Coordinates of C-alpha atoms in Angstrom, one line a residue:
X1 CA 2.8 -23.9 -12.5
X2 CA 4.0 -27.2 -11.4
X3 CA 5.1 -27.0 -7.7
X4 CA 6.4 -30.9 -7.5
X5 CA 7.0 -30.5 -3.3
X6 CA 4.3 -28.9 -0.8
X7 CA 5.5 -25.2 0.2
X8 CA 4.1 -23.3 3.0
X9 CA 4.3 -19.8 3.3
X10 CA 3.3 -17.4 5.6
X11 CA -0.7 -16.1 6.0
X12 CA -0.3 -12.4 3.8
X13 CA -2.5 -10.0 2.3
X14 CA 0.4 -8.7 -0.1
X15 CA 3.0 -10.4 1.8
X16 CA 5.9 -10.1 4.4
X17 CA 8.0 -12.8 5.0
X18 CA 7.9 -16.2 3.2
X19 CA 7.6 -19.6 5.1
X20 CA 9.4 -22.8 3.8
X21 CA 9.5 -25.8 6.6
X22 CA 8.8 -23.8 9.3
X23 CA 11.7 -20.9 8.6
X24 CA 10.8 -17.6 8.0
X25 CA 13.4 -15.4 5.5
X26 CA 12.6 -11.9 4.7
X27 CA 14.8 -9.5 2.3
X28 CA 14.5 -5.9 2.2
X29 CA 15.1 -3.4 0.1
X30 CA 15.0 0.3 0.8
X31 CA 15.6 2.3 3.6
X32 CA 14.9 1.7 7.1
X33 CA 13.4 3.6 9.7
X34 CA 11.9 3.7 13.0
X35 CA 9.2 1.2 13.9
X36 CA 6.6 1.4 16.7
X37 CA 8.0 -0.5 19.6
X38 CA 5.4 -0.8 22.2
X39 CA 2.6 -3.4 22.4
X40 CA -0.6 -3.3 19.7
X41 CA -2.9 -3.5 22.7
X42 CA -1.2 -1.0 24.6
X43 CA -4.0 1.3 26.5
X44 CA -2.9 4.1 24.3
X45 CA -3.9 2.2 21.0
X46 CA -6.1 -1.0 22.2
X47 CA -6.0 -2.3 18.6
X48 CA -7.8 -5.7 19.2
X49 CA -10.5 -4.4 21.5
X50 CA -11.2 -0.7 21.1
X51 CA -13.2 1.0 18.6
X52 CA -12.9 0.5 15.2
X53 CA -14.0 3.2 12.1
X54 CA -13.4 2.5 8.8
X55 CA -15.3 1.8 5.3
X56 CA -15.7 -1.7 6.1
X57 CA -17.0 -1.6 9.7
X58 CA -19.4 1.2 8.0
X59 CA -20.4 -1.0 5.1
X60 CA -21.1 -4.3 7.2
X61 CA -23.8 -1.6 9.8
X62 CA -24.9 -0.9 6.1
X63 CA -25.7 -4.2 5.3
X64 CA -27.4 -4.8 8.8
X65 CA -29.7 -1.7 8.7
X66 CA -30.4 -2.8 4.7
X67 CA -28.8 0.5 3.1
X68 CA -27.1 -1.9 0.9
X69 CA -27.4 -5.3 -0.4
X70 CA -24.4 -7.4 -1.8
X71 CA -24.9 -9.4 -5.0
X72 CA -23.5 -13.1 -5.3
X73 CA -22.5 -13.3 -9.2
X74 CA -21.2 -17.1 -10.1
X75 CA -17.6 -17.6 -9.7
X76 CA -16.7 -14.4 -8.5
X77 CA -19.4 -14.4 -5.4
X78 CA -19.6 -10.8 -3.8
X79 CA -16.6 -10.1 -5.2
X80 CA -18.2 -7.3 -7.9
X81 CA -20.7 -5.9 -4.7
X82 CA -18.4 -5.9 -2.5
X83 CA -15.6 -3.7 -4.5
X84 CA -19.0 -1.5 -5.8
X85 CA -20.0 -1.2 -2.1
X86 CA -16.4 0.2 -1.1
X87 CA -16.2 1.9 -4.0
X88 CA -13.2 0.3 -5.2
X89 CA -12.5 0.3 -9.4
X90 CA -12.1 -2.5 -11.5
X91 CA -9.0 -0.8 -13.3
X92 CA -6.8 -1.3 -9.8
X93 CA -6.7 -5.2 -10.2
X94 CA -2.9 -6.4 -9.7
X95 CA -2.6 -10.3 -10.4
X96 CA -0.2 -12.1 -7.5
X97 CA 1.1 -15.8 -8.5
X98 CA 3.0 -16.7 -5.6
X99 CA 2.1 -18.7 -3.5
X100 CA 1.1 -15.9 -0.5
X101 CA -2.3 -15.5 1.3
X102 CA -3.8 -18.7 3.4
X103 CA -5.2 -19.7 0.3
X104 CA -1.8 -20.5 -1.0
X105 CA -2.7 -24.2 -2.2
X106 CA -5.4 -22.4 -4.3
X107 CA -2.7 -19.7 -5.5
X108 CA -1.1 -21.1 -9.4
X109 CA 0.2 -19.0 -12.6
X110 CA -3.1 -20.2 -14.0
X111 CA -4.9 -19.2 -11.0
X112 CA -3.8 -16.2 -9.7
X113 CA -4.9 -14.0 -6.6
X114 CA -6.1 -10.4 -7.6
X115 CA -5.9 -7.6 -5.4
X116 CA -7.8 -4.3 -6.0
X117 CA -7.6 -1.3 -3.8
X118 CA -8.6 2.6 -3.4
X119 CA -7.0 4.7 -0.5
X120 CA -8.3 3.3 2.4
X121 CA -9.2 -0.3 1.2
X122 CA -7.8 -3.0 -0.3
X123 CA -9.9 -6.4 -1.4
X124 CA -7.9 -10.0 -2.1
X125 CA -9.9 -12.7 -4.5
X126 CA -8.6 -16.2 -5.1
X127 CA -11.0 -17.4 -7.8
X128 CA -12.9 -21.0 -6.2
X129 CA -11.8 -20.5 -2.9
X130 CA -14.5 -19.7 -0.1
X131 CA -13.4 -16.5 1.4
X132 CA -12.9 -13.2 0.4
X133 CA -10.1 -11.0 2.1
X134 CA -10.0 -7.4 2.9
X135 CA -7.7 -4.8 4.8
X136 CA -9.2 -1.7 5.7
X137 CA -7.4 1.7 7.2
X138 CA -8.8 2.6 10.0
X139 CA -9.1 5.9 11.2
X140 CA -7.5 5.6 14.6
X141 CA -6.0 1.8 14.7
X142 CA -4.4 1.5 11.8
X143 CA -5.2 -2.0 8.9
X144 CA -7.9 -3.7 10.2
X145 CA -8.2 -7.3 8.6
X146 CA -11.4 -9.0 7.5
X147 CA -12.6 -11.9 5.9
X148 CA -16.0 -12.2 3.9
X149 CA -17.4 -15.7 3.4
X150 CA -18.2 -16.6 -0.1
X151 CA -21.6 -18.3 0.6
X152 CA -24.5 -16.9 0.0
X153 CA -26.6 -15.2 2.7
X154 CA -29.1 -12.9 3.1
X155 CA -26.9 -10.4 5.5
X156 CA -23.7 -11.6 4.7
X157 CA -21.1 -10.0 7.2
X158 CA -17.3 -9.2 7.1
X159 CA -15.4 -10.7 10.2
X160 CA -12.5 -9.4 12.0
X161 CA -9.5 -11.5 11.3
X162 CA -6.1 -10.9 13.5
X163 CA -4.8 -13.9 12.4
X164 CA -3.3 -12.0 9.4
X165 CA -1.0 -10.1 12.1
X166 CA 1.4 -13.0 11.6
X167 CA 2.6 -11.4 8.8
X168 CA 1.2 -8.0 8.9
X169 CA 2.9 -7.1 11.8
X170 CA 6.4 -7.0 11.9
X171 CA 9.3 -4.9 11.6
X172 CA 8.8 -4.6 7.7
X173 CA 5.5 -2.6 8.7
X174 CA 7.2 -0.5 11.3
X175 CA 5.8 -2.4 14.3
X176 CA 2.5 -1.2 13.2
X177 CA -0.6 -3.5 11.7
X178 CA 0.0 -2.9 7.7
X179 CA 0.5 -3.4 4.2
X180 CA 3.8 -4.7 2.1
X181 CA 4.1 -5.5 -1.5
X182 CA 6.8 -8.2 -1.7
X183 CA 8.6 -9.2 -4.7
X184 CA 9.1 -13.4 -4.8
X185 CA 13.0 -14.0 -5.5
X186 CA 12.4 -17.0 -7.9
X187 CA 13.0 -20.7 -5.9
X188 CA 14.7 -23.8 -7.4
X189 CA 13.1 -27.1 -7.1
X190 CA 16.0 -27.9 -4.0
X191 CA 13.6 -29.0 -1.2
X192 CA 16.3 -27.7 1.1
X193 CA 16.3 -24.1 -0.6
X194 CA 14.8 -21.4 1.0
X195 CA 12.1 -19.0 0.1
X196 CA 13.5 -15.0 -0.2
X197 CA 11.9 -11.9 -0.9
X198 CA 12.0 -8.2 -1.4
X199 CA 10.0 -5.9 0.4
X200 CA 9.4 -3.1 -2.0
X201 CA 8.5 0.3 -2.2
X202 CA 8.8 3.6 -4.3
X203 CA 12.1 4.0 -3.4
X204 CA 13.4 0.0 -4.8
X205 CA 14.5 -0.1 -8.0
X206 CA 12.3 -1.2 -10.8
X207 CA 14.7 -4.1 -11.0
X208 CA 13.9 -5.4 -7.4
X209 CA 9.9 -5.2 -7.9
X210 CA 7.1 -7.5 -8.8
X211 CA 8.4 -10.8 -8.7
X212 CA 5.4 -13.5 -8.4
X213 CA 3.3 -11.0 -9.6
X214 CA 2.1 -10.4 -13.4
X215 CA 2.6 -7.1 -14.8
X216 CA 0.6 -5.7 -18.3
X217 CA 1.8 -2.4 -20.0
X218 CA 4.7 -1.2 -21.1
X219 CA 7.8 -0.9 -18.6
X220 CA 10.2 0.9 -20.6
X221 CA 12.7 -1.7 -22.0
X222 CA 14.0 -1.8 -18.3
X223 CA 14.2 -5.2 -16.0
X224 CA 11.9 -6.1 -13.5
X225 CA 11.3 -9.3 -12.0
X226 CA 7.6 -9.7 -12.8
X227 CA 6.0 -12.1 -15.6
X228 CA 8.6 -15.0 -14.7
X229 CA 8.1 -18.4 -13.0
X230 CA 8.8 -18.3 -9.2
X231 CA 8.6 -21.8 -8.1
X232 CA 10.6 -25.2 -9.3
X233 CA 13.0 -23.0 -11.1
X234 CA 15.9 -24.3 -12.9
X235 CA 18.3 -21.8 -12.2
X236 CA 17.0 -19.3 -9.9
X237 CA 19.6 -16.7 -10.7
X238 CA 18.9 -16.7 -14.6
X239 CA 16.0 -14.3 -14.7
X240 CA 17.9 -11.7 -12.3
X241 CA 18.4 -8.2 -14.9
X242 CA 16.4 -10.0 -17.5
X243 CA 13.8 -7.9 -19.4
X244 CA 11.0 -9.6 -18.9
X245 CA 8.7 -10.3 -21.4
X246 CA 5.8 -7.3 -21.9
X247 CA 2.1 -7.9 -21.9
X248 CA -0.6 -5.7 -22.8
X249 CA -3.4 -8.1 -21.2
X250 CA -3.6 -11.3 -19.5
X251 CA -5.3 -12.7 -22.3
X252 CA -4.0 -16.1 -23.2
X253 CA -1.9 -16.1 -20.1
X254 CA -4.8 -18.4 -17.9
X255 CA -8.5 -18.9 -17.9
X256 CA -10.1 -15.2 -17.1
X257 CA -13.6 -16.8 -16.1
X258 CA -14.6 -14.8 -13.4
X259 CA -11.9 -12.0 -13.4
X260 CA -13.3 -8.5 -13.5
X261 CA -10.5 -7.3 -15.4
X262 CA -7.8 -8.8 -17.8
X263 CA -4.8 -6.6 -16.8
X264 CA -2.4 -6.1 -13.7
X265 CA -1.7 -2.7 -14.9
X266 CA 1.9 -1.3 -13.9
X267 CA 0.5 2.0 -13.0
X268 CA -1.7 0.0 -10.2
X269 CA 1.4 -1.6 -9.2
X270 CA 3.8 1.2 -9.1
X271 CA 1.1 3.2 -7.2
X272 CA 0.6 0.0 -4.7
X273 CA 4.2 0.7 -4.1
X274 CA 3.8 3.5 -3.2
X275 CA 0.5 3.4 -0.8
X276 CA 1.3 0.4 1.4
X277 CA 4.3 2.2 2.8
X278 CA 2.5 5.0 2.8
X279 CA -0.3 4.0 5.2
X280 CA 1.9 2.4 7.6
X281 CA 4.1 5.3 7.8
X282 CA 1.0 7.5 8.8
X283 CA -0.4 4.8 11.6
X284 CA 2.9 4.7 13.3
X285 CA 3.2 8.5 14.1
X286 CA -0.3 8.0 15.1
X287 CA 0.2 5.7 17.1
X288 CA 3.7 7.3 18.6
X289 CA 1.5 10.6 19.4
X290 CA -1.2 8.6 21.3
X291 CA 1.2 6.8 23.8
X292 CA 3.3 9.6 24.2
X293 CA -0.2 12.0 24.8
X294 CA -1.2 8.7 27.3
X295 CA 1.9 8.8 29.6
X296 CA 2.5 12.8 29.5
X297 CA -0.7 14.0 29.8
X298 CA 0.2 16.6 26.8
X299 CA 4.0 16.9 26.2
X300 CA 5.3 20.1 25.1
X301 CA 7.4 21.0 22.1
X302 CA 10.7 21.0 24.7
X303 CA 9.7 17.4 25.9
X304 CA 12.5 15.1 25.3
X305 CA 10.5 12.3 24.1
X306 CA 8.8 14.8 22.0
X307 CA 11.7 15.5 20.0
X308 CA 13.2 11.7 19.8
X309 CA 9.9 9.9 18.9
X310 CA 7.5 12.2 16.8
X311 CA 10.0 14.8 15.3
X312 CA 12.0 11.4 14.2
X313 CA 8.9 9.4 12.8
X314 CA 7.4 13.1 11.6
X315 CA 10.9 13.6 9.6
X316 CA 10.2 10.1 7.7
X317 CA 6.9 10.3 6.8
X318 CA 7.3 13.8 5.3
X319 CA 10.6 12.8 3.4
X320 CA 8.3 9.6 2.0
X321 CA 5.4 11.9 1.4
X322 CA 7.4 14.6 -0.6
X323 CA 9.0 11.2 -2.6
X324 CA 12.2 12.6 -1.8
X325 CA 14.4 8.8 -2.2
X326 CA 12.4 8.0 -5.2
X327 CA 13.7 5.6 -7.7
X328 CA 13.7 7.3 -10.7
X329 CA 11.2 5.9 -13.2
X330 CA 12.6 4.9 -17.2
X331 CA 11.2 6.5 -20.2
X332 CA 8.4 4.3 -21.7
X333 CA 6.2 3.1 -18.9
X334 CA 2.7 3.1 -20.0
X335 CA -0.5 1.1 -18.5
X336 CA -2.3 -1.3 -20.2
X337 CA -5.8 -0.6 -18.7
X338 CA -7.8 2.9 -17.6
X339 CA -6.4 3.1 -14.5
X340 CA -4.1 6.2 -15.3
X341 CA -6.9 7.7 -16.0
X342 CA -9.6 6.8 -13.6
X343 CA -6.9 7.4 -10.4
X344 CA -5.6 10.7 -11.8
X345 CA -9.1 12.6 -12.3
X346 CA -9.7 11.6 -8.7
X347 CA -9.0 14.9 -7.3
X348 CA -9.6 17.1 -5.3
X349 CA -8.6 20.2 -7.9
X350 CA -7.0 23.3 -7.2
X351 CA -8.3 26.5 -8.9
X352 CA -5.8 25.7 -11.8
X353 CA -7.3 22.4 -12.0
X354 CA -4.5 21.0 -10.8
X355 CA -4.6 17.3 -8.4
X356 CA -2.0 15.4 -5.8
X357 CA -3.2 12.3 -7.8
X358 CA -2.2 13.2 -11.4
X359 CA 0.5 10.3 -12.2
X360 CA 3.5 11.4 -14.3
X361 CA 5.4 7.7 -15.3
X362 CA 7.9 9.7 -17.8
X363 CA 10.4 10.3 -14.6
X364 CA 8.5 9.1 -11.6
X365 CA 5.1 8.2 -10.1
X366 CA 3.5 11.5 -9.7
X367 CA 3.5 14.6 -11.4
X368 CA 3.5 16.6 -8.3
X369 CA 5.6 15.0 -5.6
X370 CA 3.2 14.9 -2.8
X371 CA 1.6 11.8 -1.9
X372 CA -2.7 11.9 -2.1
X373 CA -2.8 10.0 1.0
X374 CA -2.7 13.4 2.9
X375 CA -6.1 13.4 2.1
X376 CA -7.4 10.1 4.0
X377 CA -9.4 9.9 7.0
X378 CA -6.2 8.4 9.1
X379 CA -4.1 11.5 8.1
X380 CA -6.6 14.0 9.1
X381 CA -7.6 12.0 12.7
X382 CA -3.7 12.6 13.7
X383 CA -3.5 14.0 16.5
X384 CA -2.6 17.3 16.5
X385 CA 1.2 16.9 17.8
X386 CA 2.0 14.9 14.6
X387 CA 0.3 17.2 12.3
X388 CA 1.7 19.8 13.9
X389 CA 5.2 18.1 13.4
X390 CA 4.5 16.8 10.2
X391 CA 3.2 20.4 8.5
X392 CA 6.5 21.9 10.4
X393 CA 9.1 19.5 8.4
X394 CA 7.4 19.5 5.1
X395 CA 7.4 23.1 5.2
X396 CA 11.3 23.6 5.7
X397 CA 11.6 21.2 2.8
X398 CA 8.6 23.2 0.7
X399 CA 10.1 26.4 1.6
X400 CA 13.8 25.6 0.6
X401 CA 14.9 26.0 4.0
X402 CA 16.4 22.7 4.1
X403 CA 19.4 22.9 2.1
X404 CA 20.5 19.1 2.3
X405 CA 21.5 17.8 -1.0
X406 CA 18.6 14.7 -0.9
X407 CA 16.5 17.3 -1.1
X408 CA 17.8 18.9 -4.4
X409 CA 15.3 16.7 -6.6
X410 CA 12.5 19.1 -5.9
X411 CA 12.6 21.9 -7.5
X412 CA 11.2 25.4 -6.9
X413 CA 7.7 24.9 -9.6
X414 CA 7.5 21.6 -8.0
X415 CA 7.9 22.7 -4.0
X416 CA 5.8 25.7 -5.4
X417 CA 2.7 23.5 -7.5
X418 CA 2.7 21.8 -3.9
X419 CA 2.0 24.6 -1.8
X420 CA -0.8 25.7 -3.9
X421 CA -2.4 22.6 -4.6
X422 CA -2.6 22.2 -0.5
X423 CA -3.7 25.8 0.0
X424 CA -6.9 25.1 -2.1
X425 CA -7.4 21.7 -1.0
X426 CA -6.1 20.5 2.4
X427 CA -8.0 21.6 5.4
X428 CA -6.4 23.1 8.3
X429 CA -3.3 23.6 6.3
X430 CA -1.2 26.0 8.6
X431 CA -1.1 29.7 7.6
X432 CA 2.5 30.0 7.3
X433 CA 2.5 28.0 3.7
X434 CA 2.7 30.8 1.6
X435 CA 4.8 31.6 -1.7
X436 CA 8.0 29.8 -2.1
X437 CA 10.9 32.3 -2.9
X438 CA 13.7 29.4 -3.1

């Protein structure tokens, strides 16, 4: 990819806002909600000083007390050890070509930046470049950012990097440290146009999504903006409802020397979608309940602020959670690597041998409309006002009791395969989700 003029854009794990001579423009699709409006560092949350607990604070004690060693393998470094370590698979590797990350000089068509990610870690790799960059959830503060220097060392440790909050926090993560997935509107070779985005989610159309970033599998004859040049474009507007051209690998594409995997399978991209709104969606009601619990003391149900801030924020992560403004999927969508498989036996089971991480891809993402991230540490360390909300409002919906018509796209089996998958599954599920009778 020629660029033929020096862009800069913003510092991004998988992106926010673009940067081009010092302007910043963002785009969003989707619905908006609340955000988290008080500071990060507020005594409630003390996100750059207090405590931390997640995988990769656990794995870097790990390394120090010698429980595990990292491997450097040639152009990759610790890449391999370090997704082994965090126990991260192969089959999630999604390839990003535009120019995002501070590596972004480094960042071409023919080298691209990977990204591979479970539920509670994500790892970005720009092949010859000296660092290694990882976002971990943490259980009480939300993404944590780290950086993991690709020089050999005999203790090599991961270091804290809020630098990355330039991007990663911001309205378009609800005020909260987190994740997006931006789609790259493609950008002429103008050196007065500006960079544009789309912040996408499960609820953007397929049309809106993956723009800068390849995409191998099948996608169901539809448009997306994946697999397309995004810088020095002639005409910018030309590849808008295009079907773009389908790959089954990123073989031939670029070099793969040093690439653990050849795809960037669209099931790892639809369900990246999905997660990074996801997790931010669950560190701002934490975060809401935890200031709220700092200044009341305890607030009861009747408390006002109760009721505007954690009912509100409770309301949206439940009607995310249940995929209620999904974007319907098209017939046809298929992955190109194992990662359909090697996500959906995850688990855990019900009795019927049922899981919350079966994918579906014939209509939509999952086969049962409940998001697997109610299983990660950060869910379950809520406190207990925004479970207790939370559990409330997807029960009304579970139940039938809310009659709204947005809610009409899950049915009874579905609301009713839900409910029992929890029951078997989900500690301290409340008692009162029992059968479902409409």
């Amino acid at each position: 990819m020629s660029t033929g003029r020096t862009i800069r854009y913003a510092v991004l794990l998988f992106a926010s806002a673009t940067v081009i001579a010092g302007v910043s423009t963002t785009v969003v699709v989707g619905q908006r909600g609340g955000v988290f409006r008080a500071s990060r560092d507020h005594p409630a949350i003390e996100y750059s000083a207090g405590p931390v607990r997640n995988v990769v604070s656990e794995l870097n004690q790990n390394i120090l007390d010698g429980a595990v060693r990292l491997e450097f393998n040639g152009r990759s470094g610790y890449l391999r050890s370090v997704l082994d370590a965090l126990d991260i698979p192969i089959e999630s590797q999604v390839a990003v070509y535009s120019k995002t990350s501070r590596q972004a000089e480094m960042i071409t068509s023919e080298n691209p930046r990977v990204v591979f990610f479970n539920d509670t870690a994500s790892v970005g790799w720009v092949r010859d470049t000296d660092l290694l960059e990882v976002a971990a959830q943490d259980q009480q503060q939300g993404v944590v950012f780290y950086t993991l220097s690709l020089t050999q060392a005999e203790t090599p440790q991961f270091t804290r990097d809020n630098q990355c909050l330039a991007c990663h926090l911001s309205w378009d993560t609800l005020g909260v440290p987190g994740l997006q997935v931006l789609s790259t509107a493609p950008l002429s070779a103008d050196p007065n146009a500006y960079a544009t985005g789309f912040v996408s989610d499960h609820r953007s159309r397929l049309e809106d999504r993956w723009g800068g970033w390849y995409v191998t599998g099948s996608h169901g004859s539809v448009a997306h903006m994946g697999n397309v040049e995004v810088t020095d474009v002639e005409d910018p507007q030309m590849t808008f409802g295009v079907v773009p051209p389908e790959l089954g690998s990123l073989e031939g594409k670029f070099n793969l020397d040093g690439y653990p995997s050849a795809h960037s399978d669209i099931a790892a991209l639809l369900v990246l979608n999905h997660q990074a709104h996801m997790t931010n969606l669950i560190t701002r009601v934490g975060w809401e309940a935890r200031r709220i619990l700092f200044r009341n003391g305890g607030p009861s149900p009747d408390d006002s602020m109760f009721h505007e801030v954690i009912l509100d924020a409770a309301e949206e992560l439940v009607d995310y959670l249940l995929f209620v403004d999904e974007a319907p999927l098209p017939t046809g969508i298929k992955g190109s690597s194992r990662f359909t498989e090697r996500f959906s036996s995850g688990g855990p089971h019900d009795s019927q041998g049922r899981s919350l991480r079966e994918l579906d891809l014939a209509r939509r993402l999952m086969r049962y409309p409940c998001s697997y991230m109610i299983y990660t540490p950060a869910f379950d360390a809520l406190p207990a006002i925004a479970t207790d909300a939370i559990y409330a409002r997807m029960w009304e919906i579970l139940s039938g009791e809310a009659q709204a018509d947005r809610y009409g796209g899950l049915s009874l089996a579905d609301r009713q395969s839900i409910v029992d998958i929890l029951r078997d599954t989900k500690t301290n599920l409340p008692s009162y989700f029992q059968s479902v009778t409409r």
